[in-house]
mmCIF file of C-alpha atoms and ligand atoms in Angstrom:
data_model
loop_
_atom_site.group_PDB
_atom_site.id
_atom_site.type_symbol
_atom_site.label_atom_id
_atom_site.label_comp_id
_atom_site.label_asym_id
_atom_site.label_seq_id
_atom_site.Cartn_x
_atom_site.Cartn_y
_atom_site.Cartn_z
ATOM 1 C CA UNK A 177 0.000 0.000 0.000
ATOM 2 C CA UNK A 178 1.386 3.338 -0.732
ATOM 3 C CA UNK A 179 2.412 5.730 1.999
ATOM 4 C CA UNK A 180 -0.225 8.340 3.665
ATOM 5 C CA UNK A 181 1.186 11.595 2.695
ATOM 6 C CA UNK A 182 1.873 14.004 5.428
ATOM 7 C CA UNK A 183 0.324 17.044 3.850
ATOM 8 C CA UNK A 184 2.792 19.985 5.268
ATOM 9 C CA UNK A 185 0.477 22.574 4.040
ATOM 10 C CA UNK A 186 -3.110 21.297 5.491
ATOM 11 C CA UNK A 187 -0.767 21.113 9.098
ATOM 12 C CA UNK A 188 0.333 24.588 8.219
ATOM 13 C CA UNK A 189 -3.169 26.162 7.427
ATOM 14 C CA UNK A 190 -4.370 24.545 10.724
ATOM 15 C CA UNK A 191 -1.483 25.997 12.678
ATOM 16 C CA UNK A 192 -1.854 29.266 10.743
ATOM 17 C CA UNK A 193 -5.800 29.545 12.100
ATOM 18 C CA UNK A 194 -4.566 29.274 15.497
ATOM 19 C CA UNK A 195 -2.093 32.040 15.245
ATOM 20 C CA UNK A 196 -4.951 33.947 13.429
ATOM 21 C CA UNK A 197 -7.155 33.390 16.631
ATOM 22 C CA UNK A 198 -4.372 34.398 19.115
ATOM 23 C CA UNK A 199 -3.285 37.507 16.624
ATOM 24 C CA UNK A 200 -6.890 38.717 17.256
ATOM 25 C CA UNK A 201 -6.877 37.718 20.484
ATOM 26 C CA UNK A 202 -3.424 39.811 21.141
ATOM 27 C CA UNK A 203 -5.256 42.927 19.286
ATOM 28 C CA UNK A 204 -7.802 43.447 21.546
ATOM 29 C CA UNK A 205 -5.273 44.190 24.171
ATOM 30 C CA UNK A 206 -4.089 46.326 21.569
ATOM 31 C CA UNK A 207 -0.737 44.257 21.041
ATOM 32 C CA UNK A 208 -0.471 44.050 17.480
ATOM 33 C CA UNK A 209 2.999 41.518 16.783
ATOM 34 C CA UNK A 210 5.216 43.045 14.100
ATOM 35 C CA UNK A 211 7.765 41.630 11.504
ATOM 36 C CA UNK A 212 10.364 42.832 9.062
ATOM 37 C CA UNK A 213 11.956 41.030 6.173
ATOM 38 C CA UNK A 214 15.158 42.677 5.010
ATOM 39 C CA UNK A 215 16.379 41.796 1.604
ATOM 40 C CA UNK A 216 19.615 42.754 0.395
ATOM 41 C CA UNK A 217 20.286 41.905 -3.306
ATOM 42 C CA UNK A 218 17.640 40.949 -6.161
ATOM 43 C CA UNK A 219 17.800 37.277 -6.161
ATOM 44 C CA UNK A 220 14.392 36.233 -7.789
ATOM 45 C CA UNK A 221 14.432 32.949 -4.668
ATOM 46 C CA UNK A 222 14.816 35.337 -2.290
ATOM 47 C CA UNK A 223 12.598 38.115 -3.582
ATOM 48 C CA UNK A 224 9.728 35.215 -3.854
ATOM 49 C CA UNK A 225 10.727 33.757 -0.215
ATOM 50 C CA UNK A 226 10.621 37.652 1.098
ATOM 51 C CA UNK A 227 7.256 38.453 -0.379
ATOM 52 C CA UNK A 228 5.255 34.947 0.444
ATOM 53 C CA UNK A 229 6.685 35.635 4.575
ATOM 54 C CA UNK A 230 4.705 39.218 4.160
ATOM 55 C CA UNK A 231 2.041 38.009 2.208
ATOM 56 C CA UNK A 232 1.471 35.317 5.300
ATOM 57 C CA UNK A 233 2.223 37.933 8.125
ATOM 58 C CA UNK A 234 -0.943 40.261 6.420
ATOM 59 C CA UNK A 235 -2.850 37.040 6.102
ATOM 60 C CA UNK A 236 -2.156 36.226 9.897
ATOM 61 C CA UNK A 237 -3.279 40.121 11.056
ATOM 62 C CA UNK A 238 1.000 40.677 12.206
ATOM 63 C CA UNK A 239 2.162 43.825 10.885
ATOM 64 C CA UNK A 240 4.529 43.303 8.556
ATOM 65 C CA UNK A 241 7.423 45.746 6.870
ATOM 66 C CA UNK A 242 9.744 44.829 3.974
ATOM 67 C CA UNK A 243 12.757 46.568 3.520
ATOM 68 C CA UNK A 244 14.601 46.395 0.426
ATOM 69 C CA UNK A 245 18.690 47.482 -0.258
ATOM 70 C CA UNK A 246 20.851 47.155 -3.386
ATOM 71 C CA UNK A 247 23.664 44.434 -3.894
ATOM 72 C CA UNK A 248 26.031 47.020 -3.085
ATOM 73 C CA UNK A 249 24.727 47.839 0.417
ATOM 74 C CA UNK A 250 27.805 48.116 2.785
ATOM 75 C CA UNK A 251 27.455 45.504 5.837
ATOM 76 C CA UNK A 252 27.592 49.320 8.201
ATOM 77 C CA UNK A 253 24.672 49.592 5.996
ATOM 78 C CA UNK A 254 22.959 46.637 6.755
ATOM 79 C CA UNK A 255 23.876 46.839 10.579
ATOM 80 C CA UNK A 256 22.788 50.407 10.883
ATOM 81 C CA UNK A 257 19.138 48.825 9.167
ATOM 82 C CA UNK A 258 19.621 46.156 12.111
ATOM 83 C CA UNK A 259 20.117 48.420 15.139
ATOM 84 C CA UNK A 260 17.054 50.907 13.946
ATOM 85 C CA UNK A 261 14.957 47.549 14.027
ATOM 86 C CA UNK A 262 16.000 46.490 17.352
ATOM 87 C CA UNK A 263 14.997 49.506 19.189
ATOM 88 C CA UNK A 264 11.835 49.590 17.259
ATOM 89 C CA UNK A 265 9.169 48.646 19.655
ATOM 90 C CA UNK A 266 6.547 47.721 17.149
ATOM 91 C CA UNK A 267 9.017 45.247 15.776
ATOM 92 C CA UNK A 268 8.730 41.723 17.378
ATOM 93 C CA UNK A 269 10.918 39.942 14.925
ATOM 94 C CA UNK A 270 13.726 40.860 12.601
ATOM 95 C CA UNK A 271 14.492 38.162 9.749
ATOM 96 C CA UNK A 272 17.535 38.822 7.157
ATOM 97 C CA UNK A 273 16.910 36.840 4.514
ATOM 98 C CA UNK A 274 19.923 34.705 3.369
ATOM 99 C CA UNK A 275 22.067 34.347 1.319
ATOM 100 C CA UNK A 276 23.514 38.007 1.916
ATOM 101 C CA UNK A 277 25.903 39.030 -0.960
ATOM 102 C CA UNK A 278 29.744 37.932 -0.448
ATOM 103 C CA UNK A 279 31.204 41.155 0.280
ATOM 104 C CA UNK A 280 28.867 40.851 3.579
ATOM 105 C CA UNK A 281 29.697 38.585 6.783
ATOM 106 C CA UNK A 282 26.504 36.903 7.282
ATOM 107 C CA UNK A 283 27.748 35.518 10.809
ATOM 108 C CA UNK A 284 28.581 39.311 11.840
ATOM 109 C CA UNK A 285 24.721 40.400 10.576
ATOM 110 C CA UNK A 286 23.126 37.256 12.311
ATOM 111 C CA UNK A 287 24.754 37.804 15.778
ATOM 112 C CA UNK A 288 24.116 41.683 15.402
ATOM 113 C CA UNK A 289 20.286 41.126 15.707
ATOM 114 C CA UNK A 290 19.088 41.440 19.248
ATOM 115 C CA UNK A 291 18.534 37.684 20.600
ATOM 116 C CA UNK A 292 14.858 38.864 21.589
ATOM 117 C CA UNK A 293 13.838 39.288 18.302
ATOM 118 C CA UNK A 294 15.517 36.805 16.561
ATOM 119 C CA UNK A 295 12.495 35.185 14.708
ATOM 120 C CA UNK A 296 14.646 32.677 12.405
ATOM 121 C CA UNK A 297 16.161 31.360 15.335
ATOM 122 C CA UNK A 298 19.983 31.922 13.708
ATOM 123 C CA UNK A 299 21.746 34.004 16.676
ATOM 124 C CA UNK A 300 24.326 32.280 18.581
ATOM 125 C CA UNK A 301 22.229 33.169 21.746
ATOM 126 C CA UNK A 302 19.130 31.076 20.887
ATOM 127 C CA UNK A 303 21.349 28.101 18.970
ATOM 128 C CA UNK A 304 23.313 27.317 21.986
ATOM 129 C CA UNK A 305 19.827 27.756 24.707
ATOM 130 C CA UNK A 306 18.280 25.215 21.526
ATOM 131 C CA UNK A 307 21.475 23.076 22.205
ATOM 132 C CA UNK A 308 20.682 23.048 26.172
ATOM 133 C CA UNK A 309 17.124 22.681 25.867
ATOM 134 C CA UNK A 310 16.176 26.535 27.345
ATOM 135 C CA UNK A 311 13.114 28.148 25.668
ATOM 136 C CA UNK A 312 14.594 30.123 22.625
ATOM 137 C CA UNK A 313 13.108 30.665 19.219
ATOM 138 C CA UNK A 314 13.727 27.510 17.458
ATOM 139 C CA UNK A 315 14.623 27.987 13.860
ATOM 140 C CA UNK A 316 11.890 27.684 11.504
ATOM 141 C CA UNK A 317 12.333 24.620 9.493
ATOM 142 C CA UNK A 318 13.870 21.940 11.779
ATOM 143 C CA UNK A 319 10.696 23.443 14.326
ATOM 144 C CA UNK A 320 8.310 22.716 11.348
ATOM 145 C CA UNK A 321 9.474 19.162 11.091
ATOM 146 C CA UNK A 322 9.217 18.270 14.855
ATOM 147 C CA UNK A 323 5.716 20.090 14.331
ATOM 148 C CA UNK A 324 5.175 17.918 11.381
ATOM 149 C CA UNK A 325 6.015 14.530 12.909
ATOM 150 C CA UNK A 326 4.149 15.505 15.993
ATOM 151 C CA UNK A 327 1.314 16.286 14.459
ATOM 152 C CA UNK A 328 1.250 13.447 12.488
ATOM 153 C CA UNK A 329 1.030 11.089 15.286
ATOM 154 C CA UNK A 330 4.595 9.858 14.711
ATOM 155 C CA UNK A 331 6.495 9.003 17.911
ATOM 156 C CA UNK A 332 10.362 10.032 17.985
ATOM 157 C CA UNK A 333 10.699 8.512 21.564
ATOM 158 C CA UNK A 334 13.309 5.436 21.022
ATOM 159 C CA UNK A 335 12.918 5.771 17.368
ATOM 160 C CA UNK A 336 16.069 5.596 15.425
ATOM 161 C CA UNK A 337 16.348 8.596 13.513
ATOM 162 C CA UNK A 338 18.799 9.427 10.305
ATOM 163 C CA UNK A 339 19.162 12.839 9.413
ATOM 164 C CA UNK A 340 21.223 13.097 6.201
ATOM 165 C CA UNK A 341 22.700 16.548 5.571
ATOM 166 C CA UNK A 342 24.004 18.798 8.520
ATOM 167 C CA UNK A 343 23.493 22.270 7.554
ATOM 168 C CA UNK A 344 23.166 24.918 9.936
ATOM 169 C CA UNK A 345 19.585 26.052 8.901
ATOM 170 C CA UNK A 346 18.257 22.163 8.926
ATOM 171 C CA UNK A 347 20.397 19.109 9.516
ATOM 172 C CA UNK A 348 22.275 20.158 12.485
ATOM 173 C CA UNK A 349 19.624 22.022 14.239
ATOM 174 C CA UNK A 350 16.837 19.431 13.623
ATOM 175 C CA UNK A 351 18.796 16.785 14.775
ATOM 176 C CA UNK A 352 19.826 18.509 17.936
ATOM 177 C CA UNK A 353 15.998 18.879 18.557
ATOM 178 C CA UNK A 354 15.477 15.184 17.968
ATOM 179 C CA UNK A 355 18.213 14.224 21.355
ATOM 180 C CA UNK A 356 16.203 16.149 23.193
ATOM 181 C CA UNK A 357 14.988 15.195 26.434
ATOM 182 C CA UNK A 358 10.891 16.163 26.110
ATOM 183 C CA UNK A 359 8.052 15.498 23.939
ATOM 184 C CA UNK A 360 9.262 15.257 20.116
ATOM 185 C CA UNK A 361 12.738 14.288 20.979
ATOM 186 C CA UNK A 362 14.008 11.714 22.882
ATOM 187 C CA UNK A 363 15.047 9.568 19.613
ATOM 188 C CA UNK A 364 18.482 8.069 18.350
ATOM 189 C CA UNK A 365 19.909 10.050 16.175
ATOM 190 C CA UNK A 366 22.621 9.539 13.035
ATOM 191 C CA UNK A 367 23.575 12.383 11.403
ATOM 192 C CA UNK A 368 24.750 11.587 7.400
ATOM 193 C CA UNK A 369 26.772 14.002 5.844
ATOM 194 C CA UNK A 370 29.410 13.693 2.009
ATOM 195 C CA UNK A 371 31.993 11.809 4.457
ATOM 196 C CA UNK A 372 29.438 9.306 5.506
ATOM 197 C CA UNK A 373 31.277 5.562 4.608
ATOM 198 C CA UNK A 374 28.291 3.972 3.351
ATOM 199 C CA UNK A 375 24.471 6.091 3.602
ATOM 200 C CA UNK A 376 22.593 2.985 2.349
ATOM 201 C CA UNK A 377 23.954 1.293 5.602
ATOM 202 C CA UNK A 378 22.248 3.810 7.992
ATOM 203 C CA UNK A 379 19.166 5.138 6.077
ATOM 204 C CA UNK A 380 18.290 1.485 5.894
ATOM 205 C CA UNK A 381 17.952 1.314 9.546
ATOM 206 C CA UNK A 382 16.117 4.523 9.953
ATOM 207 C CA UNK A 383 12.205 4.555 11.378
ATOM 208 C CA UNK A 384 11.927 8.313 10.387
ATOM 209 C CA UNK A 385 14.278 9.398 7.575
ATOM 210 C CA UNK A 386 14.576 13.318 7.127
ATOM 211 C CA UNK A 387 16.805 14.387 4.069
ATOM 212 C CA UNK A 388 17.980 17.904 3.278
ATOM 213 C CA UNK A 389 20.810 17.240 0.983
ATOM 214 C CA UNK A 390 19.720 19.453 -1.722
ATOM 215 C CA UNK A 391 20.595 16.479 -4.341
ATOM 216 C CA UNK A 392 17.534 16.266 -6.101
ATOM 217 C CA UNK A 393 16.093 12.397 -5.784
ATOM 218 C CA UNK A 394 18.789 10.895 -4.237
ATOM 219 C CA UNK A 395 17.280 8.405 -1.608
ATOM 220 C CA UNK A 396 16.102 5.781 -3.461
ATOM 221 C CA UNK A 397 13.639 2.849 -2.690
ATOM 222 C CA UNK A 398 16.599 0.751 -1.936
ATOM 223 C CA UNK A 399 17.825 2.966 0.695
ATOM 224 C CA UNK A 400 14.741 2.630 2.941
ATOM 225 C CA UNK A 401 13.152 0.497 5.625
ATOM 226 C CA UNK A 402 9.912 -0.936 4.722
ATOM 227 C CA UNK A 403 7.363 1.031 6.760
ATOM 228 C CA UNK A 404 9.882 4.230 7.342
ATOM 229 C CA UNK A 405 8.310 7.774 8.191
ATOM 230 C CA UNK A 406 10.275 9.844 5.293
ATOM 231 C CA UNK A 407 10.907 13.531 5.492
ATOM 232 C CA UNK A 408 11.768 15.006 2.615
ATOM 233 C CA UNK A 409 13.332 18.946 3.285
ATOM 234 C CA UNK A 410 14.947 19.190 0.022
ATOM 235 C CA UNK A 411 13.707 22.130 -2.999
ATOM 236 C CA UNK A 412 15.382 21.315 -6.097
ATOM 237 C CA UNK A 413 14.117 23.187 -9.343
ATOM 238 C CA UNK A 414 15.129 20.546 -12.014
ATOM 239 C CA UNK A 415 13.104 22.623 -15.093
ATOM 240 C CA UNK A 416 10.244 24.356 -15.921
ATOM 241 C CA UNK A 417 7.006 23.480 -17.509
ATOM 242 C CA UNK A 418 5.375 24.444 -20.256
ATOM 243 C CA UNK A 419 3.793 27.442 -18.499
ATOM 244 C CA UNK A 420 7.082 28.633 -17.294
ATOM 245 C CA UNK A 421 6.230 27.205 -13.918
ATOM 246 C CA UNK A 422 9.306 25.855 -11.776
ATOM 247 C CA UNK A 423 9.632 22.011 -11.643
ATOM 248 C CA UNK A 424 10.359 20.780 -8.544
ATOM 249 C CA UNK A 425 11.600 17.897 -6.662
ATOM 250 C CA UNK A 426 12.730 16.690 -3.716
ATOM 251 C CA UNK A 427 15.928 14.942 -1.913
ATOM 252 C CA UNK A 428 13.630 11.929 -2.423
ATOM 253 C CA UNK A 429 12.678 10.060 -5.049
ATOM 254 C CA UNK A 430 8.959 9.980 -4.323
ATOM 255 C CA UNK A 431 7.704 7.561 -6.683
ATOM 256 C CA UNK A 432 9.836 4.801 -5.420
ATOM 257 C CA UNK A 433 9.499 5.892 -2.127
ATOM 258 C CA UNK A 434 6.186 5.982 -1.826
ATOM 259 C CA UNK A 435 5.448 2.839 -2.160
ATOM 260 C CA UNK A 436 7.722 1.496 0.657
ATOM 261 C CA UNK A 437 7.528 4.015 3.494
ATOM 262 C CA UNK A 438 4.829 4.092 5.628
ATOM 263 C CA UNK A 439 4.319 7.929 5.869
ATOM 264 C CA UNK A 440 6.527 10.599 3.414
ATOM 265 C CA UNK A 441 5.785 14.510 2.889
ATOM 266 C CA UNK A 442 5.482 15.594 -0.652
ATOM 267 C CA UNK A 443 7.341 18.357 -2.270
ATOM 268 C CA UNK A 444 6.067 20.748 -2.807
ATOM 269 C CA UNK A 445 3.400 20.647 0.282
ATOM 270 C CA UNK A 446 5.273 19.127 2.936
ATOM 271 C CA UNK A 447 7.880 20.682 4.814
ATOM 272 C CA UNK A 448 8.148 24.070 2.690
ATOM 273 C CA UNK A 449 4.746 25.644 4.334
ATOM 274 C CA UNK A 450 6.273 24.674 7.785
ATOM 275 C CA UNK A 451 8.773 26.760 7.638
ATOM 276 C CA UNK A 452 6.993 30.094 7.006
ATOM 277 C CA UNK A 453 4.550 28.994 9.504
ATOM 278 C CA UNK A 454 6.601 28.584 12.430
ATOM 279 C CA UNK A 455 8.223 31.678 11.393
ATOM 280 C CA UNK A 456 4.653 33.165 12.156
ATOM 281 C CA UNK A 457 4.524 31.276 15.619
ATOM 282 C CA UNK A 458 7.926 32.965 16.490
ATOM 283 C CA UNK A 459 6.919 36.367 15.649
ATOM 284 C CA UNK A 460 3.401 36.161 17.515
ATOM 285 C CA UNK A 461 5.746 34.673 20.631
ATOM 286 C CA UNK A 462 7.853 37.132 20.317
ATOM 287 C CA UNK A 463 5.046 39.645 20.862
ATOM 288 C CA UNK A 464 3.868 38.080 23.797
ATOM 289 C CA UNK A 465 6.936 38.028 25.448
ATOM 290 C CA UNK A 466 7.717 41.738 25.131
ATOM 291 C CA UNK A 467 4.837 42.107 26.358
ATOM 292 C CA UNK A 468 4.899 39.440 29.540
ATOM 293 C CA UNK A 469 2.374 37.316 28.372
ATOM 294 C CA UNK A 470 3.169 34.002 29.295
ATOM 295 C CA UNK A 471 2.227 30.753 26.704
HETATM 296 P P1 LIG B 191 23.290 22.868 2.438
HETATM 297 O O1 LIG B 191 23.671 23.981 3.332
HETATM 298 O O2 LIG B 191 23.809 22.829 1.033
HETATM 299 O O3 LIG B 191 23.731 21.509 3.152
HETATM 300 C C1 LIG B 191 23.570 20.278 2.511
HETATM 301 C C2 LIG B 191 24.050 19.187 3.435
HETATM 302 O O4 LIG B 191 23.828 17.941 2.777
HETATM 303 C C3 LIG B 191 25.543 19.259 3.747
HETATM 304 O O5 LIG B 191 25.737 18.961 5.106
HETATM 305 C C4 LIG B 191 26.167 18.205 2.848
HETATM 306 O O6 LIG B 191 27.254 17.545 3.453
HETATM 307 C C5 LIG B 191 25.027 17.201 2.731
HETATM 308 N N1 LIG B 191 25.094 16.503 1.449
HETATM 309 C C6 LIG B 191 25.074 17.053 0.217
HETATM 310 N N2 LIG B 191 25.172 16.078 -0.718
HETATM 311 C C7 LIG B 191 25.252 14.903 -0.067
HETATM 312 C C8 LIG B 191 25.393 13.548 -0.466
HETATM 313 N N3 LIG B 191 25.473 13.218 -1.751
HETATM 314 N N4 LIG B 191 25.465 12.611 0.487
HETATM 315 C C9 LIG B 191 25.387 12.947 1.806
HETATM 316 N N5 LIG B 191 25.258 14.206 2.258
HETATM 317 C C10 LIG B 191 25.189 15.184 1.327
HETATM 318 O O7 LIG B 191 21.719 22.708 2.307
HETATM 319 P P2 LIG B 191 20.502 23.151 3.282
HETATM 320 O O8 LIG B 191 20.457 24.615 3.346
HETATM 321 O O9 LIG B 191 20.506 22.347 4.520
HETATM 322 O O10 LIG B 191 19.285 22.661 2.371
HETATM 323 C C11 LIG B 191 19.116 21.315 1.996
HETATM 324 C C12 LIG B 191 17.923 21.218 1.076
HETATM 325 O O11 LIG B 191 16.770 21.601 1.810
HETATM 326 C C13 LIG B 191 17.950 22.120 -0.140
HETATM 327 O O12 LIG B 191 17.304 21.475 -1.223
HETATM 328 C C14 LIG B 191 17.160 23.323 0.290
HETATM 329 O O13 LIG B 191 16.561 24.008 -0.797
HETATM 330 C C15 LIG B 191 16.124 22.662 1.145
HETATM 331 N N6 LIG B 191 15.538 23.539 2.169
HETATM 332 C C16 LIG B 191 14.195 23.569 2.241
HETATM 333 C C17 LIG B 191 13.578 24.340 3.212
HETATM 334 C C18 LIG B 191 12.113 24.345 3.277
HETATM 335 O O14 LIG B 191 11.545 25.187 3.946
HETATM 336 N N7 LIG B 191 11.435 23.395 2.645
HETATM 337 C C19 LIG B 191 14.343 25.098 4.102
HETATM 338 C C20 LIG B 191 15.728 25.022 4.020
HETATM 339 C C21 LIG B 191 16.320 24.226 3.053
HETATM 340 P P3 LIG B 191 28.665 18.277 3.795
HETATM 341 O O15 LIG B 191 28.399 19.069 5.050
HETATM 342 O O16 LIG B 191 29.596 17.145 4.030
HETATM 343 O O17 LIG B 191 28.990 19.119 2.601
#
């Protein structure tokens, strides 16, 4: 029997209500939670990423601001944007949108947004509370998948978990979440990376696979347990259609996949949504702690 798909975006529109609810609910104390987006550079990905987080935050009732600088924007530039941000009061959450151009240290702009408003979850501050299990904003799209998986019904207690890729934004962090000690962690975890000996060996043994790779279709049917859950983080545009729409595919290759695992996400409409979601949830939280309100 094929897998059930675990439909990312029908979890995100349900999550997405609730923060509508609390938004309102938040208003009529007249807290309204605020966002920026800052874009440096025209990258069309970015530019598209940028304008679907605002077009969510207006959806959602948070206010939302996009700021927009050249390719040539000095990193003083972009720090003096930063600082006027963080002593903004209407401004719960500040997200830079990456890449940044080269001649800009993204660590430098990251760690120069105040920890309190640190919606994506990137600043040293929040990764190392993450790491020690303090409340922190999580980042967006390893939180998504432990949202996912929970929300799904699939336990990570004692499961044996392979992670292959170990990004900062997803493999590392998501893992990390995984080991630890509370509700949606607790599992065994093998992280996979190019200098793994043999993949095949360990995705084999893995109850809940989650690839983000970025190597479009490269877990195969072969390289998975009969009755795995199968996470598939990876955006790959391989084309584009007749209509000029992207083609797009995954780290998995779904239709041999599908038919093995017990549970995989599709792409698109799996993990993608998550992620601007849970950007949402930090930015409302975010509110509500500037403002003492607790949970
Ligand atoms: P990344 O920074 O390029 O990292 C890729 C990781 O995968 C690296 O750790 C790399 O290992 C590992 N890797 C690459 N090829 C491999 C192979 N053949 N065998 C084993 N490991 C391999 O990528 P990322 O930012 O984490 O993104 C991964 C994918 O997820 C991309 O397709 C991206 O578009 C997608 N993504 C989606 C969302 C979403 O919201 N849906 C969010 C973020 C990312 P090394 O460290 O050894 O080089």
């Amino acid at each position: 029997m094929p897998a059930a798909l675990i439909r990312g975006k029908d979890i995100a529109v349900t999550i997405q209500e609730e923060l509508a609810a609390e938004v309102r609910h938040l208003q009529t104390m007249g807290i309204v939670p605020g966002l920026v987006t800052i874009l440096v550079g025209d990258d069309p990905a970015s530019q598209s990423y940028v304008r679907a987080k605002n077009k969510t935050a207006h959806a959602l009732g948070i206010h939302s601001e996009q700021r927009s600088r050249p390719a040539a924007t000095t990193e003083e530039e972009l720090l003096a944007l930063i600082a006027e941000y963080n002593s903004n009061s209407a401004i719960h959450g500040i997200l830079v949108q990456l890449p940044l151009p080269r001649h800009i240290d993204e660590s430098k702009v990251l760690a120069a947004i105040d920890p309190a408003k640190d919606v994506d979850g990137f600043h040293p501050v929040n990764v190392g509370k993450m790491l020690l299990g303090e409340p922190c904003f999580l980042p967006c799209t390893p939180h998504g998948i432990i949202e996912l998986l929970q929300r799904s019904g699939v336990e990570t207690s004692g499961a044996e978990v392979v992670v292959v890729g170990r990004s900062n934004i997803v493999g590392k962090p998501v893992a990390n979440l995984l080991i630890q000690k509370r509700a949606g962690g607790n599992a065994t975890v093998t992280l996979c990376h190019t200098r793994t000996r043999d993949m095949a060996f360990h995705t084999k043994r893995a109850d809940i696979l989650i690839v983000a790779a970025g190597v479009p279709q490269m877990i195969k049917a072969d390289m998975v347990k009969e009755g795995a859950v199968v996470i598939d983080v990876g955006v790959n545009r391989i084309g584009e259609s007749e209509s000029g729409k992207a083609i797009l595919v995954g780290d998995v290759d779904f239709a041999g996949v599908v038919e093995k695992a017990k549970a995989i996400t599709p792409v698109p409409g799996g993990v993608g949504p998550m992620t601007i979601t849970m950007l949402m949830h930090n930015t409302v939280q975010s509110a509500k702690t500037a403002h003492n309100i607790m949970a």
